[in-house]
PDB file of C-alpha atoms in Angstrom:
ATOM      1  CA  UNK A   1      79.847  94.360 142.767  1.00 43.00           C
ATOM      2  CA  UNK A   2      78.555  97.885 141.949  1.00 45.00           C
ATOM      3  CA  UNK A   3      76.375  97.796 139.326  1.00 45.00           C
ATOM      4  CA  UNK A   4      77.621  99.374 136.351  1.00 44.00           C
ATOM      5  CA  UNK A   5      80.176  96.932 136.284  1.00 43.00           C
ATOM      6  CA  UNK A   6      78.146  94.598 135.061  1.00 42.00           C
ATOM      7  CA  UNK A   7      75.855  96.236 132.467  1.00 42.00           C
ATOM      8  CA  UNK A   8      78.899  97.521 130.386  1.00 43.00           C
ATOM      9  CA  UNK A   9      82.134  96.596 129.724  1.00 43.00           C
ATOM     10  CA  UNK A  10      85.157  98.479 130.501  1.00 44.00           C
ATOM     11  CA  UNK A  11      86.522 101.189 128.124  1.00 46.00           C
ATOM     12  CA  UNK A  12      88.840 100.724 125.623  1.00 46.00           C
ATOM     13  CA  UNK A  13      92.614 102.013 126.392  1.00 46.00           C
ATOM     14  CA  UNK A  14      94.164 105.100 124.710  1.00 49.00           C
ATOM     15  CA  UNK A  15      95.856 104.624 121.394  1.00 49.00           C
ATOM     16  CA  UNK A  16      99.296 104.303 122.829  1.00 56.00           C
ATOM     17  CA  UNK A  17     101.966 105.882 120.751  1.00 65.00           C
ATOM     18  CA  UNK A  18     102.690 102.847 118.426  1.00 69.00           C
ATOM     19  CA  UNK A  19      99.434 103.484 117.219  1.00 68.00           C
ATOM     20  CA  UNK A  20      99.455 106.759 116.316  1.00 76.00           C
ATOM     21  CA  UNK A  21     103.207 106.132 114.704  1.00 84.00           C
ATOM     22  CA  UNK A  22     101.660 103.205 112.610  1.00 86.00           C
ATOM     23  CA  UNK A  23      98.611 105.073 111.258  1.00 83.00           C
ATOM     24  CA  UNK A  24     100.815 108.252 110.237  1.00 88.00           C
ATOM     25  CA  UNK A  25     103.979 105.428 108.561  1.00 92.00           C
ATOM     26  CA  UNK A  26     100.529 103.734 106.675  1.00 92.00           C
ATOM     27  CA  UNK A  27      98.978 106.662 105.865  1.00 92.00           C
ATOM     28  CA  UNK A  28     102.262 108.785 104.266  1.00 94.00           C
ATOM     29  CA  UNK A  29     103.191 105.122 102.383  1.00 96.00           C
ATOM     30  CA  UNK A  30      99.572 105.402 100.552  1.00 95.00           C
ATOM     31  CA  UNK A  31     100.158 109.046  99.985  1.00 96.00           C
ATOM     32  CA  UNK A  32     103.883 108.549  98.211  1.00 96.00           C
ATOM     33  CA  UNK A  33     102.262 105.816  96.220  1.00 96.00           C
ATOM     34  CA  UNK A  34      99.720 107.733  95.126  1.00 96.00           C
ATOM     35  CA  UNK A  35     101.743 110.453  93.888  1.00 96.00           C
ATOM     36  CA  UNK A  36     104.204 108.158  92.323  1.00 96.00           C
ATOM     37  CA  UNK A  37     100.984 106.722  90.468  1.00 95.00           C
ATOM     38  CA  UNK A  38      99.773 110.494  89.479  1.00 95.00           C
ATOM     39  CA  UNK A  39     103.340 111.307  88.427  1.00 95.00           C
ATOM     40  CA  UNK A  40     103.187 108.579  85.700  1.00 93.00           C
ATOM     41  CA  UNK A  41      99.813 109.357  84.496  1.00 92.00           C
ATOM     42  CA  UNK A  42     100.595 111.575  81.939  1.00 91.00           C
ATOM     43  CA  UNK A  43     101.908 109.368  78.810  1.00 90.00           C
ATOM     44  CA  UNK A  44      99.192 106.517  79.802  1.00 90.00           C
ATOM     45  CA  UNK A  45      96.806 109.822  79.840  1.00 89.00           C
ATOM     46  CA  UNK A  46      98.312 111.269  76.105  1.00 89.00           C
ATOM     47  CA  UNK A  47      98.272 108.036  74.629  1.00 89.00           C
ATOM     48  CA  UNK A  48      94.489 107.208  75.779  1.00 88.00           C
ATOM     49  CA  UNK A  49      93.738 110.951  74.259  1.00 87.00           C
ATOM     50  CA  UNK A  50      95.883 110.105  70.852  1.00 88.00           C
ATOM     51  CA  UNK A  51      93.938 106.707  70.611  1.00 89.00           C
ATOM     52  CA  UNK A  52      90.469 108.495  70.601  1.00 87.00           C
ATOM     53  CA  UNK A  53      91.820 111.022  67.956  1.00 86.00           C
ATOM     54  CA  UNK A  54      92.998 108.662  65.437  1.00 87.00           C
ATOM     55  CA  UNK A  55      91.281 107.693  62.494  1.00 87.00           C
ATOM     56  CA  UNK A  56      90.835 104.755  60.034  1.00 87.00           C
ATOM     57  CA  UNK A  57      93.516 104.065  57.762  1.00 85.00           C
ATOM     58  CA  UNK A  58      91.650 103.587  55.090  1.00 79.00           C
ATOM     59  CA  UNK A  59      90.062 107.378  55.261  1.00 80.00           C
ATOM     60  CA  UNK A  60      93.590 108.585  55.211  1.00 74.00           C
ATOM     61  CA  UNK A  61      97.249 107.736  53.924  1.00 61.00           C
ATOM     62  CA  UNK A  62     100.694 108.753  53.746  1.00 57.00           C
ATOM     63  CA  UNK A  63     103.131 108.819  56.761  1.00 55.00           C
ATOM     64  CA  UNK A  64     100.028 108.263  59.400  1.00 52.00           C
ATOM     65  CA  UNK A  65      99.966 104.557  57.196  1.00 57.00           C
ATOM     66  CA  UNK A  66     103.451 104.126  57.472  1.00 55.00           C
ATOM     67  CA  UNK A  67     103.738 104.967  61.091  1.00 57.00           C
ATOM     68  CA  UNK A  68     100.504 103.277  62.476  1.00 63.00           C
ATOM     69  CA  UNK A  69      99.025 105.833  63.708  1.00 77.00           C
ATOM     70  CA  UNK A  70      95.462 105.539  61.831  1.00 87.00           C
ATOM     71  CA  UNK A  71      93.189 102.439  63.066  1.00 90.00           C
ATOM     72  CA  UNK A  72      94.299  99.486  61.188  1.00 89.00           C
ATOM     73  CA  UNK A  73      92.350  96.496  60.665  1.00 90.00           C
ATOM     74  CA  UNK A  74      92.843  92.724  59.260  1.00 91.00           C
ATOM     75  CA  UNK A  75      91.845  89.239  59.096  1.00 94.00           C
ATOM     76  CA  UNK A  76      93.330  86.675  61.046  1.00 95.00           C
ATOM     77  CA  UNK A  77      91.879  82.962  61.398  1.00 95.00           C
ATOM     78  CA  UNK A  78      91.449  81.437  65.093  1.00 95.00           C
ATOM     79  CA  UNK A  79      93.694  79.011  66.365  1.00 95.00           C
ATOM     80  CA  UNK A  80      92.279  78.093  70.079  1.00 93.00           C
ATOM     81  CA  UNK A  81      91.027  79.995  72.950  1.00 91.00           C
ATOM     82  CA  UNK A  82      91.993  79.154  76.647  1.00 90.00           C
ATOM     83  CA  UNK A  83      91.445  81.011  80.269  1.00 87.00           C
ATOM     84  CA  UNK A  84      94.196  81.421  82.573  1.00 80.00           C
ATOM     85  CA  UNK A  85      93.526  81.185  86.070  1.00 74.00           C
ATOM     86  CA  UNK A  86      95.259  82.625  89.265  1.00 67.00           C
ATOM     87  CA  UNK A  87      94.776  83.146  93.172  1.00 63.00           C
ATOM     88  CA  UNK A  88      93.388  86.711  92.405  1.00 66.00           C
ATOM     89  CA  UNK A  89      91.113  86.606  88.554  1.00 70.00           C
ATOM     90  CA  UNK A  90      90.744  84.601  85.332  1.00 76.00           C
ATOM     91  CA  UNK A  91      92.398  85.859  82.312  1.00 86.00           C
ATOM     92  CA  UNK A  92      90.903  85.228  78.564  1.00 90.00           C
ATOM     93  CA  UNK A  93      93.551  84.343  76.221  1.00 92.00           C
ATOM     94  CA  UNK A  94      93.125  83.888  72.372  1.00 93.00           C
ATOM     95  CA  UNK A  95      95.550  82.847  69.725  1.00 94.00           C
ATOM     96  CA  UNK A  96      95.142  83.740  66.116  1.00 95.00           C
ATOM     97  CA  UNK A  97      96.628  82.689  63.163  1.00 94.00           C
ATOM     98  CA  UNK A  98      97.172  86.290  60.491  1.00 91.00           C
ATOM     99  CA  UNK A  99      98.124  83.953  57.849  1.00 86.00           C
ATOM    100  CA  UNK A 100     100.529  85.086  54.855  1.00 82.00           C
ATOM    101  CA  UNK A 101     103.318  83.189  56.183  1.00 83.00           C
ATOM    102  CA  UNK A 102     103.349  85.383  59.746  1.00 87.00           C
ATOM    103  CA  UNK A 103     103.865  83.508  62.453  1.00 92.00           C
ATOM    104  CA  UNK A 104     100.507  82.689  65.358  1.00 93.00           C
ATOM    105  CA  UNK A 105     100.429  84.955  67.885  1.00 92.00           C
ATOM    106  CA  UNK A 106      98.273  85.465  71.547  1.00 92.00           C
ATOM    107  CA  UNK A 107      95.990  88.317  72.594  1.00 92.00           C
ATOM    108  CA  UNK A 108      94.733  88.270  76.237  1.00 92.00           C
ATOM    109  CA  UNK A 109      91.205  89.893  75.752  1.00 91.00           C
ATOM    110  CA  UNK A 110      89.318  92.115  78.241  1.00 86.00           C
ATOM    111  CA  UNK A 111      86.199  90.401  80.192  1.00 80.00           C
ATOM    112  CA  UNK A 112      84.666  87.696  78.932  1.00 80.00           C
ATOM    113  CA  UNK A 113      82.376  88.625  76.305  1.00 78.00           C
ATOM    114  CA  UNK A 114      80.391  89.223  73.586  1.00 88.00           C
ATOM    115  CA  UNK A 115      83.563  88.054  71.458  1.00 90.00           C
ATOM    116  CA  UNK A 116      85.595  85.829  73.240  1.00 88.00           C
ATOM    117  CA  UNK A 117      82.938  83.468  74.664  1.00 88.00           C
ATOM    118  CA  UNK A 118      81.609  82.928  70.874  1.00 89.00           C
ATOM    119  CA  UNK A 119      85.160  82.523  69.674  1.00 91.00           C
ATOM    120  CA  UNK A 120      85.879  78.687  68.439  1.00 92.00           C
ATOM    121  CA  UNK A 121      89.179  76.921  66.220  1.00 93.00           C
ATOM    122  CA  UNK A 122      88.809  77.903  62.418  1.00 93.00           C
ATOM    123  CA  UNK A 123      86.682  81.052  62.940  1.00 93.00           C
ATOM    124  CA  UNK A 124      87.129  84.287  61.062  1.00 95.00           C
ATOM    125  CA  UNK A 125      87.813  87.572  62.428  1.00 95.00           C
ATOM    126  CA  UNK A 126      89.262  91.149  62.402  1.00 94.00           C
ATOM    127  CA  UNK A 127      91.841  92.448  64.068  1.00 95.00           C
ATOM    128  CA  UNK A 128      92.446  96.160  65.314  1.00 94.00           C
ATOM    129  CA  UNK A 129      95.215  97.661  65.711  1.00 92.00           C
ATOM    130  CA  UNK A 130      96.848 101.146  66.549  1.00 91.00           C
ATOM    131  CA  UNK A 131     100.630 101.596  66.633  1.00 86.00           C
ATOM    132  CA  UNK A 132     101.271  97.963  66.328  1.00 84.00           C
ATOM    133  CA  UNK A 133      98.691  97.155  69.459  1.00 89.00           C
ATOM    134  CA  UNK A 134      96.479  95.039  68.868  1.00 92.00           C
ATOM    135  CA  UNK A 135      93.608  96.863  70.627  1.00 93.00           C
ATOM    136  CA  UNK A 136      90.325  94.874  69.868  1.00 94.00           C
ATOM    137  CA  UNK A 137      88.936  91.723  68.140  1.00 94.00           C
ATOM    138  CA  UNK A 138      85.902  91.881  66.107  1.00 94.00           C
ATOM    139  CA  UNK A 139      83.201  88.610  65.103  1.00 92.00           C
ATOM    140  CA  UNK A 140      80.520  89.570  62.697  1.00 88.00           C
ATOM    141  CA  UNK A 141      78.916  93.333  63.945  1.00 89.00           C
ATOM    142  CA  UNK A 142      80.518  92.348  67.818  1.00 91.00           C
ATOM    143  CA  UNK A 143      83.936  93.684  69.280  1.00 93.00           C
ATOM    144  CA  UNK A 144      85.402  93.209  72.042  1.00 93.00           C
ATOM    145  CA  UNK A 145      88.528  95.391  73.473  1.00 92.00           C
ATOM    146  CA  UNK A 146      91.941  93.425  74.499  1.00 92.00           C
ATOM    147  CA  UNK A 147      93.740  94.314  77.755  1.00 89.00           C
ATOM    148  CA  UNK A 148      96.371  96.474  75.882  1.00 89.00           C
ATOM    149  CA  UNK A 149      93.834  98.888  74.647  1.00 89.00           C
ATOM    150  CA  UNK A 150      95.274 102.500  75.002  1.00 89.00           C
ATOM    151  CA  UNK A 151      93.362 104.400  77.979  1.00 86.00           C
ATOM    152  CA  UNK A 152      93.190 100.490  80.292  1.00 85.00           C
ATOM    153  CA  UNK A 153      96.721 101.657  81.955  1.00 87.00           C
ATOM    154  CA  UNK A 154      95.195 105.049  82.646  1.00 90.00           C
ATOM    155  CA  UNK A 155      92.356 104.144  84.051  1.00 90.00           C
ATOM    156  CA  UNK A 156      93.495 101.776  86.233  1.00 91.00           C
ATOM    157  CA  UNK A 157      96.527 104.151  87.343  1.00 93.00           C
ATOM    158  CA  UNK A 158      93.908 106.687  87.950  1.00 94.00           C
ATOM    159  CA  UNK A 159      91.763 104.896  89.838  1.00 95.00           C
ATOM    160  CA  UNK A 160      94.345 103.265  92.116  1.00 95.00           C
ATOM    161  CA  UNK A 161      95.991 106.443  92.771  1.00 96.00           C
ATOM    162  CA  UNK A 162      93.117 108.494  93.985  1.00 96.00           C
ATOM    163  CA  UNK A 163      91.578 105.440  96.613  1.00 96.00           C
ATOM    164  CA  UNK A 164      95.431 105.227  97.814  1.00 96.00           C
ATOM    165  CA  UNK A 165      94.960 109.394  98.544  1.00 96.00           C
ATOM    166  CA  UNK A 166      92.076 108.935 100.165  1.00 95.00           C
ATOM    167  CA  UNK A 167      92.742 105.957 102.242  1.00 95.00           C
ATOM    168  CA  UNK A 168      96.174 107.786 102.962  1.00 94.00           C
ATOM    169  CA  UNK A 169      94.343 111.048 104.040  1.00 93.00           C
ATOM    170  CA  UNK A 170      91.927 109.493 106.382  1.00 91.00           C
ATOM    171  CA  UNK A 171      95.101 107.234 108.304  1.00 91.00           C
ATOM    172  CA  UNK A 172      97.023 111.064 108.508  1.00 90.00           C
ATOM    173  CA  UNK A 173      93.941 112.845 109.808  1.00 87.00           C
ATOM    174  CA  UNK A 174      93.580 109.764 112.188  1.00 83.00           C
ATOM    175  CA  UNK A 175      97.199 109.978 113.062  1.00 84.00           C
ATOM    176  CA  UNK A 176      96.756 114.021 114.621  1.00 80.00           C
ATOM    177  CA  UNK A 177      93.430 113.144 115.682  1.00 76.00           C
ATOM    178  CA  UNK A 178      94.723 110.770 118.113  1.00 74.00           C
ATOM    179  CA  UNK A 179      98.034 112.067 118.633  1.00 70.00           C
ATOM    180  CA  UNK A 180      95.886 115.994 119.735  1.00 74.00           C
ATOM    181  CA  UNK A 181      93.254 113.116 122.306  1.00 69.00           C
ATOM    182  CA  UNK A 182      96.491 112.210 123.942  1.00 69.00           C
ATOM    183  CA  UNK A 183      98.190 115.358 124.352  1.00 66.00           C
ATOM    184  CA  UNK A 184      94.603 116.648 126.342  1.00 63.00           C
ATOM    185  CA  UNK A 185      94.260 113.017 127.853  1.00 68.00           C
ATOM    186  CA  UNK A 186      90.948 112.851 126.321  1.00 59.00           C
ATOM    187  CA  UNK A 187      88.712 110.019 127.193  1.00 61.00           C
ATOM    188  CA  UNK A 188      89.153 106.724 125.041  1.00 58.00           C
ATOM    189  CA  UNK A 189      87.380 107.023 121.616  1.00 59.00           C
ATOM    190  CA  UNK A 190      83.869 105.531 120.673  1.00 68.00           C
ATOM    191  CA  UNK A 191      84.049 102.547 118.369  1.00 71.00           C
ATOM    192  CA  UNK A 192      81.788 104.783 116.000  1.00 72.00           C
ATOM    193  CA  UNK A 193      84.513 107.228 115.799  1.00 76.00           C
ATOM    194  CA  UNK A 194      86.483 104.578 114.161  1.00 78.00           C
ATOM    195  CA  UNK A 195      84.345 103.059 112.674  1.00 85.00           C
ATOM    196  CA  UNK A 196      81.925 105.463 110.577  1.00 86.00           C
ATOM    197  CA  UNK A 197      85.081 107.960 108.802  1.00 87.00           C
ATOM    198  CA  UNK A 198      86.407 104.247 107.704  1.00 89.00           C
ATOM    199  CA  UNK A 199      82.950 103.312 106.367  1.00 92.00           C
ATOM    200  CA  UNK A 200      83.046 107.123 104.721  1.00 92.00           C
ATOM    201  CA  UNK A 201      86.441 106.547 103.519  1.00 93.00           C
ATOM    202  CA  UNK A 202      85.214 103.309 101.760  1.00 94.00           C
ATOM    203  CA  UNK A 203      82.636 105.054 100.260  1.00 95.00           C
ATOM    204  CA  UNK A 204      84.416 108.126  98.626  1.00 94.00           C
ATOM    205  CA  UNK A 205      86.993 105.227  97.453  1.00 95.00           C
ATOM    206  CA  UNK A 206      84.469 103.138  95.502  1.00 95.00           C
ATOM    207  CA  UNK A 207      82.456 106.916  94.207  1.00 95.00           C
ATOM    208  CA  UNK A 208      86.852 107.426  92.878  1.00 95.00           C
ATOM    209  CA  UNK A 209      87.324 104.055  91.378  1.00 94.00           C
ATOM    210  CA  UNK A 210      83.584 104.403  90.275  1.00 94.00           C
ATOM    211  CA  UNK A 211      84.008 107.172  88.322  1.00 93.00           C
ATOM    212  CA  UNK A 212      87.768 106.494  87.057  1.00 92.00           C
ATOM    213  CA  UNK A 213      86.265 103.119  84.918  1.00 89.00           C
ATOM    214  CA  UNK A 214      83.077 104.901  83.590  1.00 88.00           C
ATOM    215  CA  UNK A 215      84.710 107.916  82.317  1.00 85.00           C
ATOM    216  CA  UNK A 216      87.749 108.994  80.315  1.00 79.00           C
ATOM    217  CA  UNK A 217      87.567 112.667  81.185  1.00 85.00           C
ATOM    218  CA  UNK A 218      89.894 113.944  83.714  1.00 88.00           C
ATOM    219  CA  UNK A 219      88.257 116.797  85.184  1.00 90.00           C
ATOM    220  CA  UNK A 220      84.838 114.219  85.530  1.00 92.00           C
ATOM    221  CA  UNK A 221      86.988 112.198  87.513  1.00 93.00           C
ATOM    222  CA  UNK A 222      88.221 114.974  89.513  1.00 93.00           C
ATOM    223  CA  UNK A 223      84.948 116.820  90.417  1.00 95.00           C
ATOM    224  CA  UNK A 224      82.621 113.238  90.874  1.00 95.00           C
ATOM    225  CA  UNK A 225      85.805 112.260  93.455  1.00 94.00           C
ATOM    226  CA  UNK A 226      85.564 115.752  95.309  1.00 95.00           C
ATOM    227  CA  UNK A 227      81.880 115.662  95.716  1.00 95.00           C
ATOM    228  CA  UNK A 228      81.650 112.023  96.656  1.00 93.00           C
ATOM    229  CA  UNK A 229      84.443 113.171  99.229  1.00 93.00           C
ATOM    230  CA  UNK A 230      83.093 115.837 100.505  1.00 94.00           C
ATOM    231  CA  UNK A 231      79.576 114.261 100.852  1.00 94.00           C
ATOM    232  CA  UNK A 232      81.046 111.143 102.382  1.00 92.00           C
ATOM    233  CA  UNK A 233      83.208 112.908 105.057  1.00 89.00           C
ATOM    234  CA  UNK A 234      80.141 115.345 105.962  1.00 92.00           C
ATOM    235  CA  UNK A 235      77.485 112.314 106.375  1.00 91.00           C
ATOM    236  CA  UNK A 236      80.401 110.885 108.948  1.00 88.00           C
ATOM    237  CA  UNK A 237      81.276 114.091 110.656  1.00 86.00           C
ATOM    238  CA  UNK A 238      77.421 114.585 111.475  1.00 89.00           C
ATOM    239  CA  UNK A 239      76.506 110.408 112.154  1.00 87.00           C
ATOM    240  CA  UNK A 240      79.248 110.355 114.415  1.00 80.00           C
ATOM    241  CA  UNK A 241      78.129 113.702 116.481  1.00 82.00           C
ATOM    242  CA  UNK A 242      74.801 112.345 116.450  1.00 83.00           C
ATOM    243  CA  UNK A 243      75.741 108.908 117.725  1.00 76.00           C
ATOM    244  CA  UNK A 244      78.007 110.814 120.656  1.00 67.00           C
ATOM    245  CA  UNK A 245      74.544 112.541 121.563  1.00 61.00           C
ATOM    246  CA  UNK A 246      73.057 109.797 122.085  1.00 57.00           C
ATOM    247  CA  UNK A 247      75.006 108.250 123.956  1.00 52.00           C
ATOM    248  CA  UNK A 248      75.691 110.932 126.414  1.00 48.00           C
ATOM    249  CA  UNK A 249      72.158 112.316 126.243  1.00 46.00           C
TER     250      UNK A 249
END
């Protein structure tokens, strides 16, 4: 038996040309979703911005009343609190009683806390609302946002959209990369050519979703996702030459 044969195990074969086909079909499916997600972010996007831009109803009147656009508020008593609970997350529900003959209705709050976990049968509390939404629940001095708070649909859009671009933009760039290593019959690739632009791409993907929850500004967004990109993808470009060095040095 010669010898290298048994200190190292053979290489891996060429990505045939199912595999290239499959990364470039994954890869442009992420990419239309993600502009499909992008094209419906404007009205999630003006409604977030005409949220933060209203103002109470009781520091102005007329037709803002009358429409709901000011920040309403009332009392409403609780009725009973429950949490919903699927394969995937638990969901918070609440329902409240407004009294004056309305009818009780449900409110499925966002997180668990500081409200909702205090919340028991009989308590008091006020009610927020904006357009007929009821966007947030207030005990005492806490409050505590619901899950059809303007700027939620937005932000998760957002945040989707741009890890599905960059997930989708790493499987293209992997589809010509290996589609130009069999056109030169280039030896089979290292597993840490694989392996570290995936790592990267998880990366820039969590710095996007990151930065998507913590801020509402666009162009924040935009520039933190860039950088995070760019820094992500250069760290793998040069850990990947290094690691081919090494090996072949």
């Amino acid at each position: 038996m010669h010898p290298a044969s048994s200190s190292s195990s053979p290489p891996p074969e060429r990505s045939g040309p199912m595999g290239v086909t499959l990364a470039a079909v994954v890869g442009s499916a992420m990419v239309l979703a993600a502009a499909v997600l992008f094209a419906l972010l404007p009205g999630p996007l003006s409604e977030a911005r005409e949220f933060r831009a209203a103002r109470s109803c009781a520091e102005i009147g007329g037709s803002a009343v009358e429409n709901g656009d000011c920040l309403a508020e009332w009392p409403a008593t609780v009725v009973s609190t429950e949490t919903g609970r699927t394969r995937k997350a638990a969901s918070n529900w609440v329902t409240l009683d407004p009294g004056a003959g309305e009818p009780p209705f449900r409110l499925r709050m966002r997180g668990y806390g500081p409200v909702w976990e205090k919340l028991t049968p009989g308590d008091r509390v006020t009610v927020f609302t904006w357009r007929d939404k009821v966007w947030g629940l207030g005990a005492g001095e806490l409050r505590q946002a619901t899950t059809a708070k303007p700027g939620n649909t937005a932000t998760a859009q957002l945040a989707v959209g741009l890890a599905l671009l960059i997930f989708g933009a790493v499987f293209l760039r992997g589809a010509g990369w290996l589609h130009r290593r069999r056109a030169v019959r280039a030896p089979a690739a290292r597993t840490s050519q694989v392996v570290v632009p995936m790592a990267a791409a998880f990366l820039a993907a969590g710095i996007a979703v990151t930065a998507a929850v913590t801020t509402d500004r666009l162009w924040l967004v935009l520039v933190v996702t860039a950088a995070g990109c760019a820094a992500a993808w250069t760290a793998s470009a040069l850990l990947v030459r290094r690691l081919g060095g090494r090996r072949t040095g």
